[in-house]
Coordinates of C-alpha atoms and ligand atoms in Angstrom, one line a residue:
X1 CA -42.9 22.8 -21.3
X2 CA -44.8 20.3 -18.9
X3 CA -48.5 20.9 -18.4
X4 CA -49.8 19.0 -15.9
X5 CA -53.2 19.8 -13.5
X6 CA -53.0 23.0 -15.6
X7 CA -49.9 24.5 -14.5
X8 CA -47.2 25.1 -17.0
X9 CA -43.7 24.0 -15.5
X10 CA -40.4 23.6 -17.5
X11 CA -38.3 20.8 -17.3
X12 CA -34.8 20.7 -15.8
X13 CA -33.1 21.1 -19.1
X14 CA -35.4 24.3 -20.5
X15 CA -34.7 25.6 -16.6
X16 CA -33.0 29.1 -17.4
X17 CA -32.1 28.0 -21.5
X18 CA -32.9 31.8 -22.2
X19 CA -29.9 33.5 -20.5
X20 CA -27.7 31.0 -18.7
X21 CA -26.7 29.3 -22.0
X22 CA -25.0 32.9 -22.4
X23 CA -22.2 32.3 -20.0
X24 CA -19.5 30.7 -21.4
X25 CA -18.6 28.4 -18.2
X26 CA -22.2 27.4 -17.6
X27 CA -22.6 23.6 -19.3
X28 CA -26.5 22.7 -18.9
X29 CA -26.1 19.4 -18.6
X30 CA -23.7 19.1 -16.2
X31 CA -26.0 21.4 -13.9
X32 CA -29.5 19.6 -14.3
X33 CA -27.3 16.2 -13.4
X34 CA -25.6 17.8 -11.0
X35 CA -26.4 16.3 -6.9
X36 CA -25.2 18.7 -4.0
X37 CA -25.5 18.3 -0.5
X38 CA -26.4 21.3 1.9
X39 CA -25.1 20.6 5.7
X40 CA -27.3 22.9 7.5
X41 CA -30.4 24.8 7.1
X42 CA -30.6 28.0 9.0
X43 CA -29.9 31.7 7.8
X44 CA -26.7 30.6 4.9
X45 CA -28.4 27.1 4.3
X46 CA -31.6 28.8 2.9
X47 CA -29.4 31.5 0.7
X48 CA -27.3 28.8 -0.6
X49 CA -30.2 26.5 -1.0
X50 CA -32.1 29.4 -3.3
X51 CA -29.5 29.9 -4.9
X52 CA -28.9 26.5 -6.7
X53 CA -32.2 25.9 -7.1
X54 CA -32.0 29.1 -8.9
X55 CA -29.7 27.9 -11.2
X56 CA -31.3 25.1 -11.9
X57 CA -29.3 22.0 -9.9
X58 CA -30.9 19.1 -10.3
X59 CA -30.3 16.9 -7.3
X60 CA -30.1 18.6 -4.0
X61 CA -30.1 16.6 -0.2
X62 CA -30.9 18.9 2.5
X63 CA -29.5 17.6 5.9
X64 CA -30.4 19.5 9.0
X65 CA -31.7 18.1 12.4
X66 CA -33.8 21.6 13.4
X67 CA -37.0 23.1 13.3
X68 CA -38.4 25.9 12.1
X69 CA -38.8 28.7 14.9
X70 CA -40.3 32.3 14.9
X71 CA -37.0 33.3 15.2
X72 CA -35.6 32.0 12.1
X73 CA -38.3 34.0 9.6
X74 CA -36.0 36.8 9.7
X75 CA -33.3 35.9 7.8
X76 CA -34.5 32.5 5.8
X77 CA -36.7 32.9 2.7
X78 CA -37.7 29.4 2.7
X79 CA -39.7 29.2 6.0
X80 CA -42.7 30.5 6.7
X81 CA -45.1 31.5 9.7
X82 CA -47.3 28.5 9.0
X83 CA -43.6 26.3 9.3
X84 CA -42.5 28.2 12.1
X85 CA -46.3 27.1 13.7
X86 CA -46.1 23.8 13.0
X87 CA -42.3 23.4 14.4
X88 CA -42.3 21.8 11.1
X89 CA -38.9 20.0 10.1
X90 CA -36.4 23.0 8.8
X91 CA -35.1 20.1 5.7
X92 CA -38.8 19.9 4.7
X93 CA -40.1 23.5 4.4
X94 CA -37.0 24.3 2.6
X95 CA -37.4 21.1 0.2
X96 CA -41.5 22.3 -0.4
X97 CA -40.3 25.7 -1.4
X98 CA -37.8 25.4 -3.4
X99 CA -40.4 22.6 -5.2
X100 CA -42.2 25.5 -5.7
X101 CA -39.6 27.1 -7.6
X102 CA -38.7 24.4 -9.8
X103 CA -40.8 20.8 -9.0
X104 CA -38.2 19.4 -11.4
X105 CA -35.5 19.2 -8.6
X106 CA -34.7 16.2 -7.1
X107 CA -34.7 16.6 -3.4
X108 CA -33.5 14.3 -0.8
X109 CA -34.2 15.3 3.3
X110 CA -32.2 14.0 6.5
X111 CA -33.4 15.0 9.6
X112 CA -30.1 14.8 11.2
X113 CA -26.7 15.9 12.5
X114 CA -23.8 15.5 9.8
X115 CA -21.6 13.8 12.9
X116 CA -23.3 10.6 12.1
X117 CA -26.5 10.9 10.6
X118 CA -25.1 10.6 6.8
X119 CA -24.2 7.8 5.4
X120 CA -20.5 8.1 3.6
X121 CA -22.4 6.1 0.5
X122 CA -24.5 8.9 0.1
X123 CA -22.2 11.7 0.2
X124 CA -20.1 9.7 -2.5
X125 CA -22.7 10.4 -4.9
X126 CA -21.9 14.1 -4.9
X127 CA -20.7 16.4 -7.1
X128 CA -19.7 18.9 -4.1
X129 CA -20.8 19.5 -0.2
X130 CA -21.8 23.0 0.9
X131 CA -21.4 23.1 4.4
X132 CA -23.7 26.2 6.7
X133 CA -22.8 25.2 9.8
X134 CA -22.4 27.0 12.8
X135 CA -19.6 25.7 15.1
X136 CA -15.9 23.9 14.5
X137 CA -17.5 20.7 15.5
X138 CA -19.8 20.0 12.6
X139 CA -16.7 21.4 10.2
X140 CA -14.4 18.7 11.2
X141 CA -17.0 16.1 11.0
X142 CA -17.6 17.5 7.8
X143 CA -14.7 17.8 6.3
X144 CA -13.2 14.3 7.9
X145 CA -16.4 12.7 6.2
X146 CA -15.4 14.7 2.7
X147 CA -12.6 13.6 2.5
X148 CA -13.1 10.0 3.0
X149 CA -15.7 10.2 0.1
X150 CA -13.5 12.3 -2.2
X151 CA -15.3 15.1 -2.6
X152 CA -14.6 18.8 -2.6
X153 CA -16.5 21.3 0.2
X154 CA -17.5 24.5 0.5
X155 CA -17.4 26.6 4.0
X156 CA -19.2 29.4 5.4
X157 CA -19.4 30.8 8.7
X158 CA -21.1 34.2 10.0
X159 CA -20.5 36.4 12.8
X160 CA -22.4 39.4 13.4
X161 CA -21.7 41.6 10.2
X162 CA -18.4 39.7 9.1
X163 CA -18.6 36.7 7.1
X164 CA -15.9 33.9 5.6
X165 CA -16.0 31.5 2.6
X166 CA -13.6 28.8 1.8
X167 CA -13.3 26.0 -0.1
X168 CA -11.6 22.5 0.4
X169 CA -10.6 19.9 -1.9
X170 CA -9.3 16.6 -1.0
X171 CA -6.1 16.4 -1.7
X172 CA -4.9 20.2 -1.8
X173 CA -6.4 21.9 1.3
X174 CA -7.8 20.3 4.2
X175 CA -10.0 22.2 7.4
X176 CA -8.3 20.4 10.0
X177 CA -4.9 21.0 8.7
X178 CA -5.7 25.3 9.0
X179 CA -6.5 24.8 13.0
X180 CA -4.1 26.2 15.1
X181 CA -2.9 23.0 17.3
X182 CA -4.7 24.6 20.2
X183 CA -7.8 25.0 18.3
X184 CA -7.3 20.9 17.6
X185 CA -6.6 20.3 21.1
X186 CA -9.8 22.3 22.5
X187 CA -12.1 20.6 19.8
X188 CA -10.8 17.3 21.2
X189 CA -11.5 17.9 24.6
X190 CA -14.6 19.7 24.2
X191 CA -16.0 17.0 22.3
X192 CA -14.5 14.1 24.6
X193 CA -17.9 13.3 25.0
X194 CA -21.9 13.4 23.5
X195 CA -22.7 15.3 26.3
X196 CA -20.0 18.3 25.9
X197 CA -20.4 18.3 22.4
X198 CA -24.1 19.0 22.6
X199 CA -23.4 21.8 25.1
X200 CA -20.6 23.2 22.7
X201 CA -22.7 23.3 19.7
X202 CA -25.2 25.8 21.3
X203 CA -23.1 28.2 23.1
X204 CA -21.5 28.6 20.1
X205 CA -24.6 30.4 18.4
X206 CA -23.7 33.7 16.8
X207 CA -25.8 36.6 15.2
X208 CA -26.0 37.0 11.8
X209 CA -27.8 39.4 9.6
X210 CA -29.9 38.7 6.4
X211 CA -27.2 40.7 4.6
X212 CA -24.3 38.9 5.7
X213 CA -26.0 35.1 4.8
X214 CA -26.9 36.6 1.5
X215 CA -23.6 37.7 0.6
X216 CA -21.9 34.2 2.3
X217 CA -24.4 32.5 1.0
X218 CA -24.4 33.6 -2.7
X219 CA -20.2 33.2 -2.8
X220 CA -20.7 29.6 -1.1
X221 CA -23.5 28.9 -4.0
X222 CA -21.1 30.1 -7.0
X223 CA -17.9 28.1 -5.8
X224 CA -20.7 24.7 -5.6
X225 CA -21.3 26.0 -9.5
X226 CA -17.5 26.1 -10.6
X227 CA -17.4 22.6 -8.7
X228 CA -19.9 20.9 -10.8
X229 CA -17.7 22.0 -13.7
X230 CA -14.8 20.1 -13.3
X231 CA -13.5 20.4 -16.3
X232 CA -13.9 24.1 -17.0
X233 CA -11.9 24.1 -13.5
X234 CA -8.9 22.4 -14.8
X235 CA -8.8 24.3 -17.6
X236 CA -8.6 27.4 -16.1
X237 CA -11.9 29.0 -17.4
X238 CA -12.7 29.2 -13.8
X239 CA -11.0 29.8 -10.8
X240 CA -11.9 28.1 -7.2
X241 CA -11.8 29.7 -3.9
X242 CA -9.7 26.9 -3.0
X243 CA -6.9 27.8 -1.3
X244 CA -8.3 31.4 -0.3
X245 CA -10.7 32.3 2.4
X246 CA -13.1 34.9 1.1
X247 CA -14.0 37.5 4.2
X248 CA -16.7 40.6 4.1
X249 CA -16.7 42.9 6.5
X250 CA -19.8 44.7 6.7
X251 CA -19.3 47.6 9.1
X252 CA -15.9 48.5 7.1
X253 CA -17.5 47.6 3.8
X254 CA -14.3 45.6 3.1
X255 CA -13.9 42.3 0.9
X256 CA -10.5 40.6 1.2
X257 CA -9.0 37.3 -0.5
X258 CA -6.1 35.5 2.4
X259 CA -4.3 33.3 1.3
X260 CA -5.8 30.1 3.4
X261 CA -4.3 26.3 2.5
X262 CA -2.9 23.8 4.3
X263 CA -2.2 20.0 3.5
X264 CA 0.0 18.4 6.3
X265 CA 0.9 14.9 5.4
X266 CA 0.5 13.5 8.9
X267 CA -2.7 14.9 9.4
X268 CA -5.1 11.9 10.6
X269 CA -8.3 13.2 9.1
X270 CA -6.9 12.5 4.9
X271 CA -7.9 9.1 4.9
X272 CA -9.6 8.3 1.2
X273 CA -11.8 5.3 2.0
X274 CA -11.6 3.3 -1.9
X275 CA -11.8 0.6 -2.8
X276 CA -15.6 0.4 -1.5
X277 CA -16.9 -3.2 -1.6
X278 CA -20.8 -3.0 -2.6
X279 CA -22.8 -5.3 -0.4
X280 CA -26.3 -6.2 -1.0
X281 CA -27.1 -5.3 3.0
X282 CA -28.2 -2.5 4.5
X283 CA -29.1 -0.5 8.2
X284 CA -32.3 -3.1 8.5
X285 CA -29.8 -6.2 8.7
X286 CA -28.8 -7.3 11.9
X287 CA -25.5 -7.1 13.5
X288 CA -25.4 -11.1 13.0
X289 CA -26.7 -11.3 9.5
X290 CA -23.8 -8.4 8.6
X291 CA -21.2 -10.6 10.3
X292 CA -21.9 -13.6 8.6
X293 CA -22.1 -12.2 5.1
X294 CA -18.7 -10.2 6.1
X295 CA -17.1 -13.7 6.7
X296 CA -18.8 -15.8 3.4
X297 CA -17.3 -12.3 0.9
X298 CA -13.8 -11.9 3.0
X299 CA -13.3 -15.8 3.7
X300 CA -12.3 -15.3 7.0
X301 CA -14.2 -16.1 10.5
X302 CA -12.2 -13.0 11.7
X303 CA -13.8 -10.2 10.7
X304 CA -15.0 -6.2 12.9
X305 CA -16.4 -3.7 12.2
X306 CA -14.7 -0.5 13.8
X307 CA -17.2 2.3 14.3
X308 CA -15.5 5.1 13.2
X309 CA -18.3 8.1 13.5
X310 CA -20.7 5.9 15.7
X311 CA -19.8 4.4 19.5
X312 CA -22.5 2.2 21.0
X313 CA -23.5 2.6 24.7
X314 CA -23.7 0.0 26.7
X315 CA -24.2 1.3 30.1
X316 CA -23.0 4.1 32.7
X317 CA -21.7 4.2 35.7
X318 CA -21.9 6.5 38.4
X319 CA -18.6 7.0 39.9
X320 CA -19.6 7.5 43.2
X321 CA -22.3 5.2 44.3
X322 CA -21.0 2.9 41.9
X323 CA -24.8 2.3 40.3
X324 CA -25.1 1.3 36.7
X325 CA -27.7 2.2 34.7
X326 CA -28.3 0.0 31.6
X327 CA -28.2 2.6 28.4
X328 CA -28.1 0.3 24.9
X329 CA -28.2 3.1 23.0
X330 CA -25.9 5.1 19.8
X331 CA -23.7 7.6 21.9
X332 CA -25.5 10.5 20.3
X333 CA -28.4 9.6 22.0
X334 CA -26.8 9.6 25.7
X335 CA -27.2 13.0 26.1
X336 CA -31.4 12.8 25.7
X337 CA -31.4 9.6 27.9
X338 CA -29.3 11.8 30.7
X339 CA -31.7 14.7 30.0
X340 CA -34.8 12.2 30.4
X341 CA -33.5 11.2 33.7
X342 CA -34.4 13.4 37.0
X343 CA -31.7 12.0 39.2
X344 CA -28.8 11.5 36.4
X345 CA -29.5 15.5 34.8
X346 CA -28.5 16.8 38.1
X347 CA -25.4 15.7 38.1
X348 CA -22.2 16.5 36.8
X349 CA -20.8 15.0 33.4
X350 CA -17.5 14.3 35.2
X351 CA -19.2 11.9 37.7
X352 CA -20.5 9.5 35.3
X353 CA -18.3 6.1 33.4
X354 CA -19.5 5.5 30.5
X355 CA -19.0 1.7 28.9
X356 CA -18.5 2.5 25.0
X357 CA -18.1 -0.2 22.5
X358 CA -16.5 0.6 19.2
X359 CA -15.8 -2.9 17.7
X360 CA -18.2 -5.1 16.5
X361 CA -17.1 -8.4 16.1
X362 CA -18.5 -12.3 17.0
X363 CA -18.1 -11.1 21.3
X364 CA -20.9 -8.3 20.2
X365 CA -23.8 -9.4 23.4
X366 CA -26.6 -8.4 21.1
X367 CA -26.7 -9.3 17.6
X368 CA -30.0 -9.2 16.9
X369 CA -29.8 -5.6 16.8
X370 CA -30.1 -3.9 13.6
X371 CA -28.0 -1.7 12.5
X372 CA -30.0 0.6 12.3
X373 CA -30.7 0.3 16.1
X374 CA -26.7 0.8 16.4
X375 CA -27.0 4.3 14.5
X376 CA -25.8 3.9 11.8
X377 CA -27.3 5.3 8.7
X378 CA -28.5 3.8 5.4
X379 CA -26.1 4.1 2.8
X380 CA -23.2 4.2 5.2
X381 CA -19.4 2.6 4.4
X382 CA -18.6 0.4 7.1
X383 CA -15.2 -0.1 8.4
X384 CA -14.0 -3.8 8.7
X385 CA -11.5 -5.2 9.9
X386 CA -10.0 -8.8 8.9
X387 CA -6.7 -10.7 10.0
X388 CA -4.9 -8.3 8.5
X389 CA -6.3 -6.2 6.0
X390 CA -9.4 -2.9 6.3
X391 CA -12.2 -3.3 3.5
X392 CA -14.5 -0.1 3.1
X393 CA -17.9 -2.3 2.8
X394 CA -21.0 -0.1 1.2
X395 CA -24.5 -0.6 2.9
X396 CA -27.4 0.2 0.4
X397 CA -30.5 2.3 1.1
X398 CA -32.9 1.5 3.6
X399 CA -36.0 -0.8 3.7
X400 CA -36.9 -1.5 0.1
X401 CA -33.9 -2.8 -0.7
X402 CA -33.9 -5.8 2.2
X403 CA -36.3 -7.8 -0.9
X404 CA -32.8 -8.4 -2.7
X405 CA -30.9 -9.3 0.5
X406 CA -33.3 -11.9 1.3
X407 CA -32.9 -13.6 -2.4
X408 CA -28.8 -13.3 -2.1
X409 CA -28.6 -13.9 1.7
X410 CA -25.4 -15.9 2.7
X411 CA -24.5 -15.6 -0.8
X412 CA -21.6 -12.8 -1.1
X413 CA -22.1 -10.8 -4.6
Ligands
ZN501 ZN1 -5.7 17.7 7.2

């Protein structure tokens, strides 16, 4: 027991010693040392979220770019009136209560979209990604991100009083490989640009039930549990979901197990991004700084960096009048910019050019820019080319680290 300002808490390790210890799978240690990511906070995010904190998980990132509404109080136990109020970040009044349950838990919060806001670096460090997103979109991002880092995901998805869980491990079973090739094809061209795939994401809003995200929810939360234990996995003490899609059916009260794996070896998406290269940089440096360090560690004057989940913005052009307008901004913020702009909102996507740079190499106009200001995230694995190799190239966390780059900088480690 901790006492501390008079309240009596129990440490990570005591968290649930009088009963958990009692089932045969469940190894403490690995739980309390455990760090899980949850991809979306709405109706399944807060069940899931309960759920492992529940049980005690030790290190938890929340990543979710809403906030709390009216509307979401019935059907998430995390959020309150007084969040719903205050429009209050959803990551953060789910992070405060489950602090409440257990202040031992470590929790991390990004207020973003899983398409770029998470740094690969970062999702390395898990033990397992839960994923309670609502739309094909965010699952492909997902999963393409997953399976870069090497690390195994669990899916959920909700529609009125069905609901589905699955779970994918790198190398064995792979989201984009269960599309349909239409499905593939649609998702491409409905997310052929920022502007569509904002659109897409919310008319693809469904309704779901407190029921049905507790049910999802609590099957998405046990398959993150057999996940932390590895070992007990292999061994066959526990079986995974992987492989199988879990669907409830509410109105018909039935439960079935499908058969639900696919691993095609051409797919594009099963690229394993190893060996990583730590650098001493991170999102603060600028483009130039990054370039030049690039160039000391790979001996080359020839180096890029392709951006893989981020596309820089240059300008736009409209096709018709043949005006530009001067953007210099991450392509995930176009859409706001077009928003923002009385003349440019009323017209339609089609009619616009838009000037996208995905290489950044020694040509780059503006490298004074952070890269940060590119958008990308801390802790993310950048993509570099040289002559003729790729190098996966770690950034660290943000801005207490830049102290160290200053001491080391020009000097590859
Ligand atoms: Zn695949």
């Amino acid at each position: 027991m901790v006492k501390g300002n008079d309240i009596e808490t129990v440490t990570l390790e005591e968290w649930g010693a009088d009963i958990y210890p009692k089932l045969s799978w469940f190894k403490q240690n690995k739980v309390s040392s455990a760090h899980i990511m949850v991809v979306g906070c709405g109706a399944l995010g807060n069940e899931v979220i309960k759920n492992l904190a529940l049980f005690g998980v030790g290190n938890l990132v929340l990543v979710d770019f809403d906030t709390c509404e009216f509307s979401n109080l019935t059907r998430s136990i995390l959020f309150n009136s007084d969040d719903a109020q205050k429009h209050r970040y959803k990551v953060e009044a789910a992070a405060e209560s489950i602090k409440r349950i257990n202040p031992n838990i470590n929790v991390k919060t990004i207020v973003g979209d899983i398409s770029y806001s998470v740094g690969l670096g970062l999702i390395r460090q898990m033990n397992a990604v839960v994923g309670c997103v609502d739309n094909r979109w965010a699952r492909y991002c997902l999963n393409r991100l997953c399976m870069r880092a090497g690390v195994p995901w669990v899916d959920g998805g909700l529609n009125a009083l069905e609901g589905v869980a699955k779970v994918f491990i790198p190398g064995k079973n792979c989201y984009a490989c269960t599309l349909e090739p239409s499905a593939l094809a649609e998702l491409k061209r409905s997310t052929s640009c920022a502007v569509a795939i904002k659109r897409n994401q919310e008319s693809g809003r469904v309704p779901t039930t407190p029921v049905v995200a507790s049910i999802i929810g609590a099957v998405q939360a046990q398959e993150a549990m057999k996940l932390i234990h590895k070992e007990e996995l292999e061994s066959g003490e526990l079986t995974s979901l992987c492989g199988k899609m879990f669907c409830y059916d509410g109105q018909y009260m039935s439960v079935r197990l499908i058969s639900h794996q696919a691993w095609d070896d051409d797919c594009p998406v099963h690229e394993n991004w190893s060996p990583i290269v730590k650098s001493p940089l991170n999102n603060l440096n600028t483009v130039e700084e990054v370039l030049s360090w690039l160039k000391k560690k790979f001996s080359t004057d020839h180096v890029e960096i392709v951006l893989r989940n981020h596309s820089w913005v240059d300008f736009i052009e409209d096709r018709e009048s043949g005006k530009i307008y001067n953007v210099m901004l991450p392509e995930a913020e176009v859409p706001a910019f077009i928003e923002s702009d009385e003349v440019l909102r009323s017209k339609p996507m089609g009619q616009f050019y838009q000037h996208t740079i995905r290489n950044i190499n020694s040509d780059f106009k503006d490298k004074d820019l952070t890269l940060s200001q590119l958008g990308i995230p801390e802790m993310e694995v950048l993509y570099v080319r040289t002559q003729n190799e790729e190098k996966y190239v770690e950034l660290r966390v943000g801005s207490e680290e830049l102290g160290i780059l200053v001491q080391t900088r020009g000097e590859p480690s």
